[in-house]
Short mmCIF file of C-alpha atoms in Angstrom, two decimals:
data_model
loop_
_atom_site.label_atom_id
_atom_site.label_comp_id
_atom_site.label_asym_id
_atom_site.label_seq_id
_atom_site.Cartn_x
_atom_site.Cartn_y
_atom_site.Cartn_z
CA MET A 1 22.52 0.00 48.74
CA SER A 2 25.40 1.47 47.67
CA ARG A 3 25.91 4.80 45.76
CA TRP A 4 26.70 3.08 42.52
CA GLU A 5 23.85 1.01 42.82
CA SER A 6 21.53 3.73 43.72
CA HIS A 7 22.58 5.51 40.60
CA ALA A 8 22.16 2.71 38.13
CA LEU A 9 18.44 2.20 39.71
CA ARG A 10 17.77 5.74 39.00
CA ARG A 11 19.30 5.30 35.60
CA GLY A 12 17.40 2.17 35.03
CA ALA A 13 13.98 3.91 36.14
CA MET A 14 14.27 6.65 34.01
CA GLY A 15 15.22 4.32 30.76
CA LEU A 16 12.05 2.79 31.62
CA PHE A 17 9.61 5.97 31.86
CA ALA A 18 11.25 7.14 28.62
CA CYS A 19 10.36 3.72 26.75
CA LEU A 20 6.81 4.20 27.95
CA ALA A 21 6.49 8.01 27.00
CA VAL A 22 7.58 6.81 23.32
CA ALA A 23 5.70 3.86 23.04
CA THR A 24 2.55 5.85 24.35
CA ALA A 25 3.25 8.47 21.77
CA LEU A 26 3.92 5.93 18.76
CA ALA A 27 0.45 4.37 20.09
CA GLN A 28 -1.30 7.76 19.94
CA THR A 29 0.13 8.87 16.44
CA SER A 30 -0.62 5.50 14.88
CA ALA A 31 -3.99 4.55 16.10
CA PRO A 32 -7.01 5.80 13.73
CA ASP A 33 -8.92 8.96 14.83
CA ALA A 34 -12.55 8.06 14.68
CA LYS A 35 -13.81 11.41 13.61
CA ALA A 36 -11.19 11.30 10.80
CA LEU A 37 -12.50 8.07 9.80
CA GLU A 38 -16.02 9.03 9.90
CA ARG A 39 -15.21 12.14 7.76
CA GLY A 40 -13.45 9.78 5.33
CA ALA A 41 -16.48 7.39 5.13
CA LYS A 42 -18.61 10.07 3.94
CA LEU A 43 -15.74 11.72 1.42
CA ILE A 44 -14.93 8.32 -0.40
CA GLY A 45 -18.63 7.99 -1.45
CA PHE A 46 -17.62 9.19 -5.01
CA CYS A 47 -14.69 6.72 -4.90
CA ALA A 48 -17.08 4.02 -4.72
CA ASN A 49 -18.19 4.41 -8.25
CA CYS A 50 -14.99 2.73 -9.28
CA HIS A 51 -12.89 1.61 -6.36
CA GLY A 52 -16.21 -0.23 -4.53
CA ALA A 53 -17.83 0.03 -1.29
CA ASN A 54 -14.95 0.50 1.63
CA GLY A 55 -12.08 0.49 -1.34
CA ASN A 56 -12.71 -2.97 -2.38
CA ALA A 57 -13.17 -2.73 -6.24
CA SER A 58 -15.49 -5.25 -8.01
CA ALA A 59 -13.92 -4.56 -11.59
CA PRO A 60 -11.06 -6.57 -12.08
CA GLU A 61 -8.70 -4.13 -13.61
CA ILE A 62 -9.64 -1.41 -10.74
CA PRO A 63 -7.42 -1.64 -7.87
CA ASN A 64 -8.43 -2.38 -4.29
CA LEU A 65 -7.47 0.76 -1.99
CA ALA A 66 -8.70 -0.66 1.02
CA GLY A 67 -6.09 -1.76 3.37
CA GLN A 68 -3.31 -0.05 1.39
CA ASN A 69 -0.58 1.56 3.30
CA ALA A 70 -1.28 4.87 4.25
CA ALA A 71 1.88 6.56 3.23
CA TYR A 72 1.83 4.86 -0.35
CA LEU A 73 -1.64 6.16 -0.95
CA GLU A 74 -0.97 9.86 0.29
CA GLU A 75 2.26 9.65 -2.32
CA GLN A 76 -0.28 8.62 -5.56
CA MET A 77 -2.63 11.28 -4.46
CA ARG A 78 0.26 13.96 -4.37
CA ARG A 79 1.39 12.47 -8.09
CA PHE A 80 -2.10 13.19 -9.34
CA VAL A 81 -2.25 16.72 -8.15
CA ASP A 82 1.10 17.72 -9.55
CA GLY A 83 0.63 15.90 -12.69
CA ARG A 84 3.16 13.08 -12.48
CA ARG A 85 0.48 10.49 -12.73
CA LYS A 86 -1.88 11.57 -15.45
CA ASP A 87 -5.39 10.80 -15.16
CA PRO A 88 -7.73 13.78 -15.70
CA PHE A 89 -10.50 12.02 -13.91
CA MET A 90 -8.57 11.06 -10.99
CA ALA A 91 -6.67 14.07 -10.90
CA GLY A 92 -9.65 16.26 -10.90
CA LEU A 93 -11.47 14.59 -7.91
CA ILE A 94 -8.37 14.50 -5.84
CA LYS A 95 -7.85 18.38 -6.71
CA ALA A 96 -11.14 19.32 -5.65
CA MET A 97 -10.30 17.72 -2.11
CA SER A 98 -8.48 19.86 0.60
CA PRO A 99 -5.61 18.49 1.89
CA ALA A 100 -7.33 17.66 5.35
CA GLU A 101 -9.92 15.84 3.12
CA ARG A 102 -7.21 13.85 1.29
CA ALA A 103 -6.05 12.55 4.97
CA ASP A 104 -9.18 11.76 6.25
CA ALA A 105 -10.03 9.92 2.98
CA ILE A 106 -6.38 7.94 3.26
CA ALA A 107 -7.20 7.60 7.16
CA TYR A 108 -10.26 5.77 6.25
CA LEU A 109 -9.31 3.53 3.24
CA SER A 110 -6.20 2.30 4.79
CA ALA A 111 -8.05 1.15 7.94
CA GLN A 112 -10.54 -1.01 5.82
CA PRO A 113 -9.99 -4.65 5.56
CA MET A 114 -8.85 -5.74 2.29
CA GLN A 115 -11.97 -8.36 0.90
CA PRO A 116 -10.53 -9.68 -2.67
CA SER A 117 -13.63 -10.79 -5.04
CA ALA A 118 -11.78 -12.02 -7.89
CA PRO A 119 -12.08 -15.85 -8.21
CA ARG A 120 -8.98 -17.98 -7.04
CA ALA A 121 -6.62 -18.94 -9.60
CA PRO A 122 -5.52 -22.84 -10.19
CA ALA A 123 -3.12 -24.04 -7.86
CA ALA A 124 -0.52 -24.87 -10.38
CA GLN A 125 -0.63 -21.02 -11.24
CA ILE A 126 -0.78 -19.64 -8.09
CA ALA A 127 2.68 -21.74 -7.19
CA GLU A 128 4.26 -20.52 -10.16
CA GLY A 129 3.79 -17.12 -9.07
CA GLN A 130 5.09 -17.96 -5.73
CA SER A 131 8.44 -19.51 -7.12
CA TYR A 132 9.06 -15.93 -9.49
CA TYR A 133 7.79 -13.81 -6.37
CA ALA A 134 10.19 -15.19 -4.04
CA LYS A 135 13.06 -15.02 -6.32
CA VAL A 136 12.41 -11.13 -7.64
CA CYS A 137 9.66 -9.27 -5.98
CA PHE A 138 9.89 -9.67 -2.32
CA ARG A 139 12.89 -7.72 -2.41
CA CYS A 140 10.73 -4.70 -2.35
CA HIS A 141 7.39 -5.70 -1.59
CA GLY A 142 8.07 -7.91 1.06
CA ASP A 143 7.88 -11.55 1.59
CA LYS A 144 3.96 -11.38 2.30
CA ALA A 145 3.80 -8.61 -0.11
CA MET A 146 2.37 -6.17 2.35
CA GLY A 147 4.79 -3.13 0.86
CA ASP A 148 5.54 -0.52 2.85
CA ALA A 149 5.64 3.47 2.85
CA THR A 150 6.78 3.60 -0.55
CA VAL A 151 5.88 0.50 -2.28
CA PRO A 152 2.29 -0.62 -2.61
CA ARG A 153 0.69 -3.55 -0.85
CA LEU A 154 -0.02 -6.17 -3.25
CA ALA A 155 -1.61 -8.91 -0.82
CA GLY A 156 -4.99 -9.70 -2.08
CA GLN A 157 -5.06 -6.95 -4.93
CA GLN A 158 -7.17 -7.26 -8.11
CA PRO A 159 -5.40 -9.87 -10.48
CA GLY A 160 -6.25 -7.68 -13.57
CA TYR A 161 -4.98 -4.75 -12.45
CA VAL A 162 -1.79 -6.25 -11.47
CA VAL A 163 -1.51 -7.99 -14.89
CA LYS A 164 -2.20 -4.44 -16.84
CA SER A 165 0.44 -2.63 -14.26
CA LEU A 166 3.32 -5.00 -14.82
CA LYS A 167 2.53 -5.25 -18.88
CA ARG A 168 2.78 -1.51 -18.62
CA TYR A 169 6.09 -1.28 -16.96
CA ARG A 170 7.48 -4.10 -18.96
CA ASP A 171 6.53 -2.75 -22.25
CA GLY A 172 7.34 1.25 -21.18
CA THR A 173 3.56 2.14 -22.51
CA GLY A 174 2.02 3.30 -18.92
CA GLU A 175 2.13 6.87 -17.36
CA ARG A 176 4.09 5.46 -14.72
CA LEU A 177 7.33 4.94 -15.42
CA GLU A 178 9.42 3.59 -12.63
CA PRO A 179 13.03 2.41 -13.80
CA VAL A 180 13.43 -0.22 -10.93
CA MET A 181 9.76 -1.66 -11.80
CA ALA A 182 10.69 -1.66 -15.68
CA ALA A 183 14.06 -3.40 -14.81
CA ASN A 184 12.36 -6.15 -13.11
CA THR A 185 9.46 -6.72 -15.43
CA LYS A 186 11.29 -6.39 -18.96
CA MET A 187 12.07 -10.19 -19.07
CA MET A 188 8.67 -11.55 -18.14
CA SER A 189 6.57 -13.38 -20.22
CA ASP A 190 2.56 -13.08 -20.37
CA ALA A 191 2.40 -16.49 -18.37
CA GLN A 192 4.88 -15.25 -15.80
CA ILE A 193 2.98 -12.28 -15.22
CA GLN A 194 -0.30 -13.82 -15.01
CA ALA A 195 1.16 -16.10 -12.64
CA VAL A 196 2.29 -13.39 -10.14
CA ALA A 197 -0.74 -11.66 -10.38
CA ALA A 198 -2.50 -14.68 -9.30
CA TYR A 199 -0.23 -15.68 -6.34
CA VAL A 200 -0.38 -12.21 -4.84
CA ALA A 201 -4.22 -11.87 -5.38
CA SER A 202 -4.30 -15.13 -3.62
CA LEU A 203 -2.40 -13.71 -0.31
CA ARG A 204 -4.41 -11.94 2.67
#
């Protein structure tokens, strides 16, 4: 084996080891911690009164928290604490939790499977919603409506909650004033809002 080949082999091995190290670190940081999940399960007991057992709400206008993106949940909690989101009841509950307790609650909720309870909408309405979603909403919420760290998952979300939220963005009546959402909803009719809500609720 030539000196050049030996050097290339060593470099390749080092690169492989580095990739394996990174992959291992990512797996360790992304895997749910069993103890955190256990603590979180106990902490969200009071949340179940509104958001349902395991974060799956039964009331149509209350959002499911199960399966929601962890970073998004963290940011929303932060907004309730600092006043950017205004709901005295929610703010009081979250402020009563320590940062570590919030992290445990988020870990538990984000790890739970979303189990939508809303009845399936008519196929024609779902198709209309899919058509609108594919033209506008996918740009931020993704093709499968799974969102990301800063954008919420909509797949499987309560349709009543989605309708209420979209109308508030469109009409500028809610406490969450997001310029991007306002711009993208201002021309939506009530029927289009209902259709989009039906479509994302149908996704799993």
